Each structure stands twice: as structure tokens, then as C-alpha cells.
Coordinates of C-alpha atoms in Angstrom, one line a residue:
X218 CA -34.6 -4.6 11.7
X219 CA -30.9 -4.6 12.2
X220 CA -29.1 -3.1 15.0
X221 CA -25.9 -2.2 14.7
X222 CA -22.7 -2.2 17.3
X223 CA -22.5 1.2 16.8
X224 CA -26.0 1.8 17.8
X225 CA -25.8 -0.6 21.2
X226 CA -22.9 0.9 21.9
X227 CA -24.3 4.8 21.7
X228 CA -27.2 3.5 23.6
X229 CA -25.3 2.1 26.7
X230 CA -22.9 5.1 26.5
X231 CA -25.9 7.7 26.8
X232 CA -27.7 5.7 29.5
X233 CA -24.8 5.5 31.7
X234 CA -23.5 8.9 30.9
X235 CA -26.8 10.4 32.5
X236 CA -26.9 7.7 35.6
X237 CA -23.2 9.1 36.2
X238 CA -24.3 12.5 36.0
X239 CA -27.3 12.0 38.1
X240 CA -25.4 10.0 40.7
X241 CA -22.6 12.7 40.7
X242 CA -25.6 15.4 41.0
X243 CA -25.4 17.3 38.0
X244 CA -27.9 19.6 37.0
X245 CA -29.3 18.8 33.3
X246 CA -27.3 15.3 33.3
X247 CA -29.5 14.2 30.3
X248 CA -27.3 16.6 28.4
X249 CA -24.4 14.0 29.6
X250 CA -26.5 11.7 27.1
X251 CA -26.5 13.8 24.5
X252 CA -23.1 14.8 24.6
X253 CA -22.6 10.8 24.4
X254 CA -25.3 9.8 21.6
X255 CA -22.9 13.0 19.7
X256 CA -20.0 11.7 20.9
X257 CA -19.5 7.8 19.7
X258 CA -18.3 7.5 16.4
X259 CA -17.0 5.2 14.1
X260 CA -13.9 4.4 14.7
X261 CA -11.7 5.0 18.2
X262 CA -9.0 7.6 16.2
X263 CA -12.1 9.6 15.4
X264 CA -14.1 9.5 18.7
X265 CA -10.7 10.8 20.0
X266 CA -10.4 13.8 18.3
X267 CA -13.7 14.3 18.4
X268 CA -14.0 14.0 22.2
X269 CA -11.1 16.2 23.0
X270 CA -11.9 18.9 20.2
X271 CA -14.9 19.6 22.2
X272 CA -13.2 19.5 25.8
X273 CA -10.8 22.2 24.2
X274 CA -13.4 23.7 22.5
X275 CA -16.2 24.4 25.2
X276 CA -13.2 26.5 27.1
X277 CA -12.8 28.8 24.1
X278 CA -16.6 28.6 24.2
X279 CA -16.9 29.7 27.8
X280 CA -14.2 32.6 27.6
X281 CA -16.5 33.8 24.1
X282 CA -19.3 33.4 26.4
X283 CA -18.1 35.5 29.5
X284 CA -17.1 38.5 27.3
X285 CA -20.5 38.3 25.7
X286 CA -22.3 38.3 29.0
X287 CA -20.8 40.5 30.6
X288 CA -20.8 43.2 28.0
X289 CA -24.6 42.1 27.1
X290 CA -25.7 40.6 30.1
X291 CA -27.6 37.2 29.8
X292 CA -30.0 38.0 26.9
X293 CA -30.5 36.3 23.6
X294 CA -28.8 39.2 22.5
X295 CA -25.5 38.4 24.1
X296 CA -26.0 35.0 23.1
X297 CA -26.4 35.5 19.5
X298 CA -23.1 37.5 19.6
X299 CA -21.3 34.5 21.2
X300 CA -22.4 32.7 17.9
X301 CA -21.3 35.2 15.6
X302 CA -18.2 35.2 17.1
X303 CA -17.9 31.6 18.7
X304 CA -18.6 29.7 15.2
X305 CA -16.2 31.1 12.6
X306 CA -13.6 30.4 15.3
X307 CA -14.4 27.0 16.1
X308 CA -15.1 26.2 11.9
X309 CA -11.4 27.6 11.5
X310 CA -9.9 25.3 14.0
X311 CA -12.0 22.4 12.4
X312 CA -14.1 22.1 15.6
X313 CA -17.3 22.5 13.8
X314 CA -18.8 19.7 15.6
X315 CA -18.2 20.9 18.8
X316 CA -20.6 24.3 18.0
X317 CA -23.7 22.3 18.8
X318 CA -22.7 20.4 21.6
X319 CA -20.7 23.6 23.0
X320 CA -23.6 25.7 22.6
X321 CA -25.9 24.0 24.4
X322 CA -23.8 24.0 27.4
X323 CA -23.5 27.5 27.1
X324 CA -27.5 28.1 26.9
X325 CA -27.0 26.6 30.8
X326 CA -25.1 30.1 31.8
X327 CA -27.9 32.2 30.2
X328 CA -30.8 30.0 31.9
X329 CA -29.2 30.5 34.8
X330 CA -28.4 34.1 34.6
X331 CA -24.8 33.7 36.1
X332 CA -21.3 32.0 35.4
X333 CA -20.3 31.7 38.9
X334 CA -18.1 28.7 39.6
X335 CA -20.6 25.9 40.0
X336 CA -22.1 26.6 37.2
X337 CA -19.0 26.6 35.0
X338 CA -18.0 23.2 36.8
X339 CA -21.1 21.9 35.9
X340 CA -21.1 22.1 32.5
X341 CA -17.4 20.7 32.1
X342 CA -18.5 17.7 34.3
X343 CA -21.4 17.5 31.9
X344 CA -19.0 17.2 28.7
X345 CA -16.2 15.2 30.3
X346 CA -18.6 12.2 31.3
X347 CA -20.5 12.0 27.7
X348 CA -17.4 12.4 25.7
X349 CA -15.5 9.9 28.3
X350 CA -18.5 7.1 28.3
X351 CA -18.3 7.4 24.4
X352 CA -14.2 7.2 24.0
X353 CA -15.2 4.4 26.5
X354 CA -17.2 2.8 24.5
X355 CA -15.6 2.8 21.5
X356 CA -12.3 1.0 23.1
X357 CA -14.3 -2.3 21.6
X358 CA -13.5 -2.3 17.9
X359 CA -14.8 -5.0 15.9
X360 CA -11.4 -6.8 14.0
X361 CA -11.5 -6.3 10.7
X362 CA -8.2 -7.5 9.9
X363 CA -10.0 -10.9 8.5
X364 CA -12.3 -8.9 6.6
X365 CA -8.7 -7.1 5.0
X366 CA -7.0 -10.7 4.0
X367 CA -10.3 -11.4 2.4
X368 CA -10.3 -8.7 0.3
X369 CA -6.4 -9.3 -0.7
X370 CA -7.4 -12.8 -1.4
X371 CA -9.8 -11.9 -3.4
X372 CA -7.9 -9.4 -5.4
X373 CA -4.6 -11.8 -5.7
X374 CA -6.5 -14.3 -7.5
X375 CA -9.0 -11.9 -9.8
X376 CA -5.9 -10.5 -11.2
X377 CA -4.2 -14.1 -11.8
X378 CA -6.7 -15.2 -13.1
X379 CA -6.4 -11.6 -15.9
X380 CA -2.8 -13.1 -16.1
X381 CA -3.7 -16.5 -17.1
X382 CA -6.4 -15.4 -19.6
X383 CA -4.0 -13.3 -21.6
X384 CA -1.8 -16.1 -21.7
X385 CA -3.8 -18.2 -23.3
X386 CA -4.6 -15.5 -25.8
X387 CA -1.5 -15.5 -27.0
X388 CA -1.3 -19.4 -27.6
X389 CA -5.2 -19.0 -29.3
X390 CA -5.0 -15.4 -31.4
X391 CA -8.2 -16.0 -32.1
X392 CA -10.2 -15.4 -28.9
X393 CA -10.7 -12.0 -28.0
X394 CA -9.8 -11.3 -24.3
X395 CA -12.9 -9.4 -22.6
X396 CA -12.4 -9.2 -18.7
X397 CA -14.9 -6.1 -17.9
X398 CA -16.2 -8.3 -15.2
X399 CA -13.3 -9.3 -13.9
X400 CA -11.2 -6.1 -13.7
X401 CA -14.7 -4.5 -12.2
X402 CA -15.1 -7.7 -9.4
X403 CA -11.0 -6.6 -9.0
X404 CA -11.8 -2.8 -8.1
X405 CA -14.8 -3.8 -5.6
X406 CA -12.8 -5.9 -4.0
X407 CA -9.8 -3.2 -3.6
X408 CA -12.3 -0.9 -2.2
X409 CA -13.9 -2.6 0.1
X410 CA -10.5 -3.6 1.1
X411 CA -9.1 0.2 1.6
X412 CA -12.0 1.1 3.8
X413 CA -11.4 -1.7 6.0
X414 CA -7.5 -1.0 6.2
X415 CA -8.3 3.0 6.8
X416 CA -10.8 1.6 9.6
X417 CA -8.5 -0.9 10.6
X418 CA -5.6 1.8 10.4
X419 CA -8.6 4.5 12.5
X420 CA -9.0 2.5 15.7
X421 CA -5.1 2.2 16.4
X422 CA -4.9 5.4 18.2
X423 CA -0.6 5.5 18.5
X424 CA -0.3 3.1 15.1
X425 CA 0.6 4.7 11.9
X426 CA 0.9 1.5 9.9
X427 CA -0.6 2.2 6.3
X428 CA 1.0 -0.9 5.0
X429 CA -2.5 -2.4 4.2
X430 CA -3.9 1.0 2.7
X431 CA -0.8 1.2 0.3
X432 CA -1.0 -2.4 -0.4
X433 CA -4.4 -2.0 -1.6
X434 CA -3.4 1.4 -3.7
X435 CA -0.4 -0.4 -5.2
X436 CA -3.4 -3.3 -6.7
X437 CA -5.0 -0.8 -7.8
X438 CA -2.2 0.7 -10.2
X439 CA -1.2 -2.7 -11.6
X440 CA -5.0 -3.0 -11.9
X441 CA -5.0 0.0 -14.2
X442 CA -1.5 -1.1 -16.4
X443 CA -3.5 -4.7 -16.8
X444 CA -6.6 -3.1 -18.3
X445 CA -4.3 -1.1 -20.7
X446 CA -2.6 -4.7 -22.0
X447 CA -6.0 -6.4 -22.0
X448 CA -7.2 -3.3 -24.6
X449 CA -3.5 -4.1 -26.3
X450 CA -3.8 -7.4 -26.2
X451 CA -6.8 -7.8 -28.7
X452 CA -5.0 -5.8 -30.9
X453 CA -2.2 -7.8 -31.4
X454 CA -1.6 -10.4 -34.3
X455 CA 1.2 -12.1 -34.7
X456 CA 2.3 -16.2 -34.7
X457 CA 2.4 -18.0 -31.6
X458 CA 6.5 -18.4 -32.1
X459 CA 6.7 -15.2 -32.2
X460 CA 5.0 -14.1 -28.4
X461 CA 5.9 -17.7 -27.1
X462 CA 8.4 -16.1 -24.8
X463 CA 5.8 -13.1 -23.8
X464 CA 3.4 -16.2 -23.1
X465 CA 5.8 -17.8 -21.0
X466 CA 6.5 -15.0 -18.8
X467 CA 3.1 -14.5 -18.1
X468 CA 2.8 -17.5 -17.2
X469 CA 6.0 -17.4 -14.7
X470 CA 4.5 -14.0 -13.2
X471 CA 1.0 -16.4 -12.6
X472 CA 2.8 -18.6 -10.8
X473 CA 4.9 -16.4 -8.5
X474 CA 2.3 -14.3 -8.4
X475 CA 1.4 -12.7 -4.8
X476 CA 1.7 -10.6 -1.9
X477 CA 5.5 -12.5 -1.2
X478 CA 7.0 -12.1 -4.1
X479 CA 9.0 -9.0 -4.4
X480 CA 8.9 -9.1 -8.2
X481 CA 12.8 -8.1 -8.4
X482 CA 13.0 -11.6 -10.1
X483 CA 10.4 -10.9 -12.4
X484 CA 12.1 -7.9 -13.1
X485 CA 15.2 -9.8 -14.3
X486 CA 13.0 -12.1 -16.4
X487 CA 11.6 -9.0 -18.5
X488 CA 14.8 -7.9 -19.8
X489 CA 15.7 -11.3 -20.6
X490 CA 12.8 -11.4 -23.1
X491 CA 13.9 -7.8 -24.4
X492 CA 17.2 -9.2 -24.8
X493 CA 15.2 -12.2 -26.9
X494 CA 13.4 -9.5 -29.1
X495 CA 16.8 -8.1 -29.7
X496 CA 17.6 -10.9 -31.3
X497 CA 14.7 -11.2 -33.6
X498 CA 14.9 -10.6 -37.7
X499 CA 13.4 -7.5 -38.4
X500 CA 9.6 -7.3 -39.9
X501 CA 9.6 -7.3 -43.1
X502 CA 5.9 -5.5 -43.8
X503 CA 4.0 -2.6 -42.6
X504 CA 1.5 -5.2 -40.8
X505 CA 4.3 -7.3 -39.0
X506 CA 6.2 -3.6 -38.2
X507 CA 3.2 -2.6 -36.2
X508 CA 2.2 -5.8 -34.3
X509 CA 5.7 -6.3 -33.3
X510 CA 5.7 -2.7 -32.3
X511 CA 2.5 -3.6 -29.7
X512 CA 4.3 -6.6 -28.9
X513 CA 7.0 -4.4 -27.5
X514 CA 4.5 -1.9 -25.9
X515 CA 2.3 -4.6 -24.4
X516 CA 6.5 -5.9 -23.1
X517 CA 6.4 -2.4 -21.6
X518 CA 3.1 -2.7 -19.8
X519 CA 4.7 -5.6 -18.3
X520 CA 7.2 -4.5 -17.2
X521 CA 5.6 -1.1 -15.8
X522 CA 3.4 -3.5 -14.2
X523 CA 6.4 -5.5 -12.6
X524 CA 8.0 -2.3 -11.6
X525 CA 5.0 -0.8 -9.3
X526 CA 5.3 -4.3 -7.0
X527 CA 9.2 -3.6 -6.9
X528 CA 8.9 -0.1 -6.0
X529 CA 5.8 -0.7 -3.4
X530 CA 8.2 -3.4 -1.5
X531 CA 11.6 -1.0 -2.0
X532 CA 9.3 2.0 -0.1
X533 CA 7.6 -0.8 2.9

């Protein structure tokens, strides 16, 4: 059986949390542990707005709870219509996980039949030392960034490897291009590499970097133009003169291929080859009239898939 870092760290964070409350004399300080089990999440941007939506939360709770009280006086009654009334409010302000947690604080002032300072106190101290052991315990992140160049390895050299295949279609018009594997080993990798950046992005409380998140989104759009001219590509059939200069420029976007290149060079290169075409005889048949006509779309694709590298490094 595996145990993960989330779960030591949940485990140390609620034993501590009720040793503090017991040494600080708290009464009920293994709801300090529970607050704590609720309170470590999974990464530290979470467990922070988790840990102070309740702190904010349990005063609303408490001022619900006096009214209720002290109209109904401390029966279930009164504390069914702190629910009624505590819960919509705390789902509109998107502290639905506080209602639990808040709650059971709460079920300390109808125990007790009174809300006389102490009491109140209490309970706070209760909630500030489980959230604060968990916010705590979540200041140890594991680095993923590794786990993030991984993934972009990965994903560089899946969709070279797309480039080079087509390539050498064009030179041999007879083999048919099928990269279903390829362009699905291409999107796991892009996933797995956005939740790691998100994670990555999640435990920098005060960072707003999404370079990686958008770096992995921008692959993923050149992934979808490159499964459009692998569908085109087996379509196409025309001599090997004739797409040398498409084949060539694939090959030049292989080799500059990666996270570096800007692709404003590439760019130029495209409407070079346009310019080429330009200069081409017309076809002379129906047949040659549409092949050159998905010549020039699969030219398009190209350049579409050019253009989303340019625009991803004009916008960083």
C-alpha cells in the first residue's frame, strides 16, 4: 500500500493541531484535527483560500448563529434555522466547504447552551490552529517543474517526429501517413503536462506566471492543425518536383523545431514557397487542378501552424 505526501502530511497536521489545542487548553481540541485532516489540500494556492474562507466564514457563521439563538434559544430548532439561513449564504459566497467545518463549531454553542466570550474564543482558536497546521503543512510542495520539461520534451519531439514523417511522404507518394499513435502519445503528454504547470502555477501563492500552462495550450493547437495536414496529406498526389519545396520546408521547420525558435523565420520561409507556386504553370486537368489545390491548402495548414508559435511568443 502506498502512502502518499498528501496523506503524511494531513496526518502530522491533525496530530499536532490537537497536541496544540490540548496544550493551549482548548475544549474539544480533537475538532483542531478535524478542521486540519479538512483543511490540507492539494496544492498551497488552494489550502489558502480554503483556510481563510473558513476563518471568514465561521464569523458570518457565529453572527447567523447568535440571531438564531437568541430568537430560538439553544434548541435544534434554532439550529436548523441557522442552516437554512447559514448555507445558501455561505454556497453564494463559494464557501461551501466551510458549512461542515463551520457547523460543527457552531454545535459547541448549542452543547453548551451559551455564546458567552470564552466560548466564542474557543471555537476560533479551534479553527485558527487546524487551518494554520494545514497552510503549514502544505508550505512543502513537491517540485514538479522536472516533471513539466518532461512533458515538453516529450511533446517537442512526438511532433517532430509528425514533421519528419510527412516529409518523407512527400519524397515516397506511395506510403500512407497514419500517426493515430503518435498524435494520441502527443495529447497525453500535453495533459499530463498542463496539470503539472496548473499545480506548479497553484503552489506559488503571489506568482501569476501561466507561461507553462499557455505553452502547453499553444502544443495543443499546432497539434490539432498537424492532424488536419496528416488527413490532407494522404490525399494528395502529385510528383515529387512538384512538393519538393513543401518537402524542404518541412524539413527546415524539423530542424528549427522547438521551444526557442520564435518561428518568425519560418514564417518568412512560407511565403517564399507561395511565391514559388506563384510561379508554377497552371494544371492542365481536373485531377492535377485539385491536387495542386490541396497542395496549397495543406501550404495553408502550414503556415496556420507557423502562425500559432509566432503569435504564442508575440503575447509571452
Amino acid at each position: 500500500m502506498k502512502i502518499g505526501l498528501r496523506t503524511v502530511k494531513t496526518v502530522i497536521a491533525a496530530t499536532l493541531a490537537i497536541i496544540l489545542a490540548n496544550y493551549m487548553g482548548l475544549n474539544a481540541p480533537s475538532t483542531a484535527g478535524i478542521i486540519a485532516i479538512l483543511s490540507v489540500t492539494n496544492t498551497k494556492k488552494s489550502s489558502f483560500k480554503v483556510g481563510i474562507g473558513r476563518i471568514i466564514a465561521l464569523f458570518v457563521a457565529i453572527g447567523i448563529a447568535f440571531i438564531c439563538f437568541q430568537l430560538l434559544g439553544f434548541t435544534p430548532l434554532a439550529f436548523g434555522l441557522y442552516l437554512l439561513i447559514y448555507i445558501p449564504i455561505a454556497a453564494r459566497a463559494d464557501m461551501s466547504e466551510a458549512i461542515p467545518v463551520n457547523s460543527v463549531l457552531i454545535t459547541h454553542f448549542l452543547n453548551a447552551k451559551s455564546m458567552d466570550k470564552d466560548i466564542i474564543i474557543n471555537s476560533i482558536l479551534l479553527l485558527l490552529v487546524g487551518v494554520g497546521l494545514a497552510l503549514i503543512a502544505n508550505l512543502y510542495m513537491p517540485n514538479v517543474e522536472e516533471k513539466i520539461k518532461k512533458n515538453k520534451e516529450n511533446v517537442d519531439k512526438s511532433i517532430k517526429l509528425l514533421l519528419v514523417k510527412m516529409s518523407e511522404a512527400f519524397k515516397n507518394p506511395f506510403v500512407a501517413v497514419n500517426c493515430e499513435v503518435t498524435c494520441k502519445e502527443v495529447a497525453k503528454s500535453i495533459d499530463e503536462g498542463e496539470r503539472y504547470a496548473k499545480t506548479h502555477m497553484d503552489n506559488h501563492l503571489l506568482a501569476r506566471d501561466g507561461y507553462e500552462m499557455s505553452y502547453f495550450q499553444m502544443r495543443r493547437m499546432q497539434l490539432l492543425v498537424l492532424e488536419d495536414m496528416i488527413s490532407l496529406i494522404n490525399e494528395i498526389d502529385v510528383e515529387a518536383d512538384v512538393s519538393k519545396e513543401i518537402q524542404m520546408l518541412l524539413v527546415k521547420i524539423y530542424e528549427t523545431y522547438g521551444e526557442d525558435n520564435d518561428g518568425v523565420e519560418l514564417k518568412k520561409s512560407v511565403m517564399q514557397v507561395y511565391k514559388h507556386y506563384e510561379t508554377k504553370p497552371l494544371p492542365t486537368t481536373r485531377e492535377e487542378f485539385e491536387n495542386r489545390a490541396r497542395l496549397y491548402q495543406f501550404l495553408t495548414e502550414i503556415q496556420t501552424f507557423i502562425d500559432i508559435k509566432v503569435n504564442f511568443n508575440t503575447i509571452q
